[in-house]
GROMACS .gro file of N, CA and C in nm:
model
  306
    1MET      N    1   8.158   9.138   6.334
    1MET     CA    2   8.241   9.071   6.482
    1MET      C    3   8.142   9.197   6.544
    2HIS      N    4   8.101   9.080   6.622
    2HIS     CA    5   8.005   9.154   6.783
    2HIS      C    6   8.099   9.155   6.889
    3ALA      N    7   8.042   9.285   6.934
    3ALA     CA    8   8.117   9.334   7.050
    3ALA      C    9   8.010   9.361   7.157
    4ARG      N   10   7.987   9.266   7.275
    4ARG     CA   11   7.871   9.277   7.358
    4ARG      C   12   7.962   9.417   7.450
    5VAL      N   13   7.834   9.464   7.491
    5VAL     CA   14   7.855   9.596   7.604
    5VAL      C   15   7.809   9.598   7.691
    6LEU      N   16   7.878   9.584   7.832
    6LEU     CA   17   7.798   9.631   7.970
    6LEU      C   18   7.866   9.725   8.052
    7GLY      N   19   7.756   9.793   8.057
    7GLY     CA   20   7.747   9.907   8.182
    7GLY      C   21   7.818  10.018   8.061
    8GLY      N   22   7.835  10.009   7.967
    8GLY     CA   23   7.915  10.118   7.877
    8GLY      C   24   8.020  10.079   7.782
    9ARG      N   25   8.099   9.942   7.863
    9ARG     CA   26   8.212   9.918   7.837
    9ARG      C   27   8.229   9.793   7.788
   10LYS      N   28   8.361   9.813   7.676
   10LYS     CA   29   8.364   9.684   7.643
   10LYS      C   30   8.542   9.660   7.630
   11GLN      N   31   8.537   9.526   7.633
   11GLN     CA   32   8.703   9.449   7.681
   11GLN      C   33   8.714   9.392   7.578
   12MET      N   34   8.884   9.423   7.558
   12MET     CA   35   8.883   9.333   7.429
   12MET      C   36   8.981   9.212   7.507
   13ALA      N   37   8.944   9.059   7.466
   13ALA     CA   38   9.034   8.977   7.460
   13ALA      C   39   9.164   8.938   7.441
   14GLY      N   40   9.196   8.972   7.322
   14GLY     CA   41   9.328   8.984   7.269
   14GLY      C   42   9.290   8.987   7.130
   15THR      N   43   9.433   8.950   7.080
   15THR     CA   44   9.426   8.962   6.893
   15THR      C   45   9.421   8.860   6.861
   16LYS      N   46   9.397   8.842   6.728
   16LYS     CA   47   9.487   8.662   6.644
   16LYS      C   48   9.539   8.753   6.528
   17ARG      N   49   9.633   8.667   6.467
   17ARG     CA   50   9.617   8.716   6.307
   17ARG      C   51   9.596   8.582   6.218
   18VAL      N   52   9.507   8.615   6.133
   18VAL     CA   53   9.429   8.527   6.074
   18VAL      C   54   9.476   8.535   5.938
   19GLY      N   55   9.582   8.492   5.844
   19GLY     CA   56   9.576   8.501   5.746
   19GLY      C   57   9.604   8.679   5.654
   20GLY      N   58   9.701   8.716   5.752
   20GLY     CA   59   9.728   8.872   5.695
   20GLY      C   60   9.587   8.960   5.800
   21ALA      N   61   9.452   8.912   5.792
   21ALA     CA   62   9.395   9.013   5.903
   21ALA      C   63   9.421   8.994   6.028
   22THR      N   64   9.355   9.107   6.081
   22THR     CA   65   9.364   9.096   6.283
   22THR      C   66   9.219   9.035   6.303
   23SER      N   67   9.216   8.969   6.386
   23SER     CA   68   9.038   8.914   6.465
   23SER      C   69   9.064   8.948   6.560
   24VAL      N   70   8.931   9.017   6.641
   24VAL     CA   71   8.968   9.114   6.767
   24VAL      C   72   8.861   8.979   6.817
   25ARG      N   73   8.882   8.945   6.953
   25ARG     CA   74   8.754   8.887   6.979
   25ARG      C   75   8.755   9.011   7.147
   26TRP      N   76   8.573   8.975   7.155
   26TRP     CA   77   8.568   9.097   7.307
   26TRP      C   78   8.511   8.978   7.381
   27THR      N   79   8.579   9.008   7.526
   27THR     CA   80   8.465   8.911   7.593
   27THR      C   81   8.368   8.962   7.679
   28GLY      N   82   8.329   9.103   7.661
   28GLY     CA   83   8.168   9.118   7.724
   28GLY      C   84   8.226   9.141   7.868
   29ARG      N   85   8.292   9.174   7.941
   29ARG     CA   86   8.314   9.186   8.092
   29ARG      C   87   8.362   9.327   8.040
   30PRO      N   88   8.356   9.365   8.165
   30PRO     CA   89   8.325   9.520   8.231
   30PRO      C   90   8.484   9.537   8.249
   31LEU      N   91   8.568   9.650   8.201
   31LEU     CA   92   8.655   9.646   8.228
   31LEU      C   93   8.723   9.686   8.356
   32ILE      N   94   8.625   9.754   8.438
   32ILE     CA   95   8.661   9.752   8.574
   32ILE      C   96   8.589   9.625   8.692
   33SER      N   97   8.645   9.559   8.788
   33SER     CA   98   8.582   9.411   8.865
   33SER      C   99   8.483   9.500   8.920
   34LYS      N  100   8.376   9.381   8.996
   34LYS     CA  101   8.208   9.449   9.067
   34LYS      C  102   8.282   9.476   9.194
   35ASN      N  103   8.407   9.431   9.247
   35ASN     CA  104   8.481   9.456   9.323
   35ASN      C  105   8.489   9.603   9.361
   36ARG      N  106   8.538   9.639   9.270
   36ARG     CA  107   8.618   9.792   9.231
   36ARG      C  108   8.472   9.874   9.224
   37THR      N  109   8.364   9.864   9.167
   37THR     CA  110   8.303   9.920   9.137
   37THR      C  111   8.207   9.990   9.258
   38ALA      N  112   8.173   9.839   9.338
   38ALA     CA  113   8.111   9.932   9.446
   38ALA      C  114   8.228   9.958   9.536
   39ARG      N  115   8.311   9.931   9.529
   39ARG     CA  116   8.435  10.030   9.632
   39ARG      C  117   8.435  10.148   9.601
   40SER      N  118   8.370  10.212   9.464
   40SER     CA  119   8.412  10.351   9.433
   40SER      C  120   8.270  10.371   9.421
   41ARG      N  121   8.161  10.302   9.414
   41ARG     CA  122   8.005  10.377   9.450
   41ARG      C  123   8.025  10.400   9.615
   42LYS      N  124   8.037  10.282   9.698
   42LYS     CA  125   8.079  10.300   9.797
   42LYS      C  126   8.119  10.475   9.881
   43ALA      N  127   8.245  10.434   9.787
   43ALA     CA  128   8.341  10.607   9.872
   43ALA      C  129   8.293  10.719   9.754
   44MET      N  130   8.215  10.677   9.676
   44MET     CA  131   8.153  10.798   9.620
   44MET      C  132   7.993  10.845   9.695
   45SER      N  133   7.979  10.778   9.742
   45SER     CA  134   7.802  10.785   9.844
   45SER      C  135   7.927  10.862   9.965
   46CYS      N  136   8.022  10.799  10.025
   46CYS     CA  137   8.077  10.880  10.148
   46CYS      C  138   8.104  11.017  10.097
   47ILE      N  139   8.179  11.056  10.003
   47ILE     CA  140   8.167  11.195   9.927
   47ILE      C  141   8.072  11.271   9.910
   48GLU      N  142   8.000  11.202   9.876
   48GLU     CA  143   7.849  11.289   9.860
   48GLU      C  144   7.788  11.317   9.985
   49ARG      N  145   7.768  11.243  10.084
   49ARG     CA  146   7.741  11.190  10.230
   49ARG      C  147   7.841  11.402  10.256
   50LYS      N  148   8.001  11.343  10.288
   50LYS     CA  149   8.041  11.450  10.343
   50LYS      C  150   8.030  11.628  10.283
   51LEU      N  151   8.063  11.582  10.136
   51LEU     CA  152   7.977  11.737  10.036
   51LEU      C  153   7.815  11.787  10.130
   52GLU      N  154   7.726  11.710  10.139
   52GLU     CA  155   7.586  11.733  10.177
   52GLU      C  156   7.596  11.808  10.353
   53VAL      N  157   7.709  11.738  10.394
   53VAL     CA  158   7.702  11.805  10.531
   53VAL      C  159   7.794  11.962  10.570
   54LEU      N  160   7.901  11.934  10.484
   54LEU     CA  161   7.973  12.095  10.428
   54LEU      C  162   7.852  12.178  10.380
   55GLN      N  163   7.786  12.142  10.266
   55GLN     CA  164   7.695  12.203  10.232
   55GLN      C  165   7.611  12.271  10.389
   56GLU      N  166   7.531  12.236  10.466
   56GLU     CA  167   7.497  12.230  10.582
   56GLU      C  168   7.566  12.311  10.665
   57LEU      N  169   7.673  12.279  10.748
   57LEU     CA  170   7.740  12.407  10.799
   57LEU      C  171   7.779  12.553  10.739
   58VAL      N  172   7.845  12.491  10.637
   58VAL     CA  173   7.838  12.656  10.589
   58VAL      C  174   7.781  12.761  10.508
   59PRO      N  175   7.789  12.889  10.530
   59PRO     CA  176   7.625  12.945  10.512
   59PRO      C  177   7.611  12.971  10.354
   60HIS      N  178   7.509  13.016  10.309
   60HIS     CA  179   7.480  12.972  10.157
   60HIS      C  180   7.532  12.830  10.107
   61GLY      N  181   7.567  12.732  10.225
   61GLY     CA  182   7.647  12.603  10.115
   61GLY      C  183   7.469  12.574  10.053
   62PRO      N  184   7.385  12.517  10.139
   62PRO     CA  185   7.292  12.453  10.017
   62PRO      C  186   7.241  12.484   9.871
   63SER      N  187   7.280  12.671   9.901
   63SER     CA  188   7.249  12.748   9.746
   63SER      C  189   7.401  12.732   9.647
   64MET      N  190   7.470  12.667   9.713
   64MET     CA  191   7.605  12.616   9.609
   64MET      C  192   7.608  12.526   9.514
   65GLN      N  193   7.589  12.542   9.386
   65GLN     CA  194   7.609  12.440   9.284
   65GLN      C  195   7.746  12.376   9.274
   66GLU      N  196   7.807  12.495   9.254
   66GLU     CA  197   7.956  12.393   9.236
   66GLU      C  198   8.068  12.389   9.372
   67LEU      N  199   8.123  12.294   9.325
   67LEU     CA  200   8.196  12.207   9.414
   67LEU      C  201   8.327  12.391   9.489
   68ASP      N  202   8.382  12.394   9.375
   68ASP     CA  203   8.457  12.521   9.375
   68ASP      C  204   8.460  12.647   9.467
   69GLY      N  205   8.315  12.652   9.448
   69GLY     CA  206   8.247  12.793   9.518
   69GLY      C  207   8.226  12.761   9.660
   70LEU      N  208   8.150  12.638   9.671
   70LEU     CA  209   8.112  12.553   9.806
   70LEU      C  210   8.283  12.549   9.922
   71PHE      N  211   8.370  12.491   9.794
   71PHE     CA  212   8.543  12.498   9.896
   71PHE      C  213   8.557  12.620   9.938
   72ARG      N  214   8.559  12.699   9.864
   72ARG     CA  215   8.647  12.842   9.856
   72ARG      C  216   8.510  12.900   9.979
   73GLU      N  217   8.411  12.916   9.994
   73GLU     CA  218   8.327  12.983  10.088
   73GLU      C  219   8.305  12.905  10.224
   74ALA      N  220   8.363  12.753  10.207
   74ALA     CA  221   8.396  12.693  10.336
   74ALA      C  222   8.556  12.782  10.406
   75ALA      N  223   8.635  12.766  10.289
   75ALA     CA  224   8.771  12.844  10.328
   75ALA      C  225   8.737  13.003  10.417
   76ASN      N  226   8.687  13.014  10.339
   76ASN     CA  227   8.631  13.181  10.370
   76ASN      C  228   8.581  13.182  10.537
   77TYR      N  229   8.480  13.083  10.534
   77TYR     CA  230   8.386  13.075  10.664
   77TYR      C  231   8.449  13.027  10.808
   78ILE      N  232   8.606  12.946  10.786
   78ILE     CA  233   8.701  12.918  10.861
   78ILE      C  234   8.761  13.011  10.932
   79VAL      N  235   8.810  13.101  10.826
   79VAL     CA  236   8.899  13.208  10.840
   79VAL      C  237   8.832  13.269  10.938
   80CYS      N  238   8.732  13.324  10.907
   80CYS     CA  239   8.636  13.392  11.033
   80CYS      C  240   8.602  13.309  11.125
   81LEU      N  241   8.567  13.211  11.145
   81LEU     CA  242   8.571  13.185  11.248
   81LEU      C  243   8.694  13.176  11.317
   82GLN      N  244   8.851  13.162  11.287
   82GLN     CA  245   8.946  13.196  11.331
   82GLN      C  246   8.997  13.319  11.429
   83VAL      N  247   8.917  13.397  11.298
   83VAL     CA  248   8.938  13.536  11.337
   83VAL      C  249   8.820  13.594  11.463
   84GLN      N  250   8.674  13.579  11.478
   84GLN     CA  251   8.611  13.560  11.583
   84GLN      C  252   8.682  13.442  11.733
   85VAL      N  253   8.750  13.396  11.709
   85VAL     CA  254   8.772  13.319  11.815
   85VAL      C  255   8.920  13.391  11.850
   86LYS      N  256   9.006  13.443  11.810
   86LYS     CA  257   9.083  13.534  11.814
   86LYS      C  258   9.025  13.658  11.881
   87VAL      N  259   8.921  13.686  11.859
   87VAL     CA  260   8.911  13.827  11.916
   87VAL      C  261   8.827  13.781  12.038
   88MET      N  262   8.739  13.698  12.048
   88MET     CA  263   8.706  13.651  12.202
   88MET      C  264   8.803  13.628  12.289
   89GLN      N  265   8.906  13.604  12.270
   89GLN     CA  266   9.017  13.563  12.332
   89GLN      C  267   9.091  13.671  12.367
   90ILE      N  268   9.107  13.793  12.301
   90ILE     CA  269   9.133  13.923  12.344
   90ILE      C  270   9.085  13.987  12.418
   91LEU      N  271   8.954  13.979  12.395
   91LEU     CA  272   8.846  14.041  12.500
   91LEU      C  273   8.816  13.983  12.597
   92LEU      N  274   8.868  13.855  12.635
   92LEU     CA  275   8.865  13.791  12.832
   92LEU      C  276   9.003  13.821  12.849
   93ASP      N  277   9.132  13.813  12.767
   93ASP     CA  278   9.202  13.867  12.872
   93ASP      C  279   9.194  14.024  12.885
   94GLU      N  280   9.173  14.071  12.781
   94GLU     CA  281   9.151  14.211  12.860
   94GLU      C  282   9.046  14.252  12.935
   95LEU      N  283   8.883  14.194  12.949
   95LEU     CA  284   8.830  14.241  13.001
   95LEU      C  285   8.834  14.155  13.191
   96SER      N  286   8.904  14.057  13.166
   96SER     CA  287   8.887  13.955  13.292
   96SER      C  288   8.983  13.993  13.406
   97PRO      N  289   8.924  13.990  13.519
   97PRO     CA  290   9.021  14.054  13.643
   97PRO      C  291   9.166  13.985  13.682
   98GLU      N  292   9.241  14.070  13.638
   98GLU     CA  293   9.430  13.989  13.696
   98GLU      C  294   9.420  13.967  13.844
   99VAL      N  295   9.452  13.845  13.816
   99VAL     CA  296   9.571  13.808  13.990
   99VAL      C  297   9.664  13.838  14.009
  100PHE      N  298   9.651  13.881  14.141
  100PHE     CA  299   9.830  13.904  14.142
  100PHE      C  300   9.876  13.831  14.254
  101ASP      N  301   9.965  13.796  14.190
  101ASP     CA  302  10.038  13.696  14.360
  101ASP      C  303  10.130  13.785  14.463
  102ASN      N  304  10.099  13.792  14.553
  102ASN     CA  305  10.125  13.922  14.613
  102ASN      C  306  10.175  13.835  14.780
   0.00000   0.00000   0.00000
């Protein structure tokens, strides 16, 4: 029995019972269709581009090798930015002259 391998994957077309033994026939077609593979490659490249952008935005992002570390650092960075905005809003409220409606 010969099985053709395409892209590291095999697909079994069917089995037949012949005189008590099972005969397996391989089609040699990949399990995933070409369109689906192209879509998954396109989606993966889209995800990779987004990860590269995230690495550029987050401090120390380019040196991050693991995704979980990058996501944690991004979450911490977002919290720090939110705190900075809140502090600036408080400073603006306290330091800006008040307008009286008399």
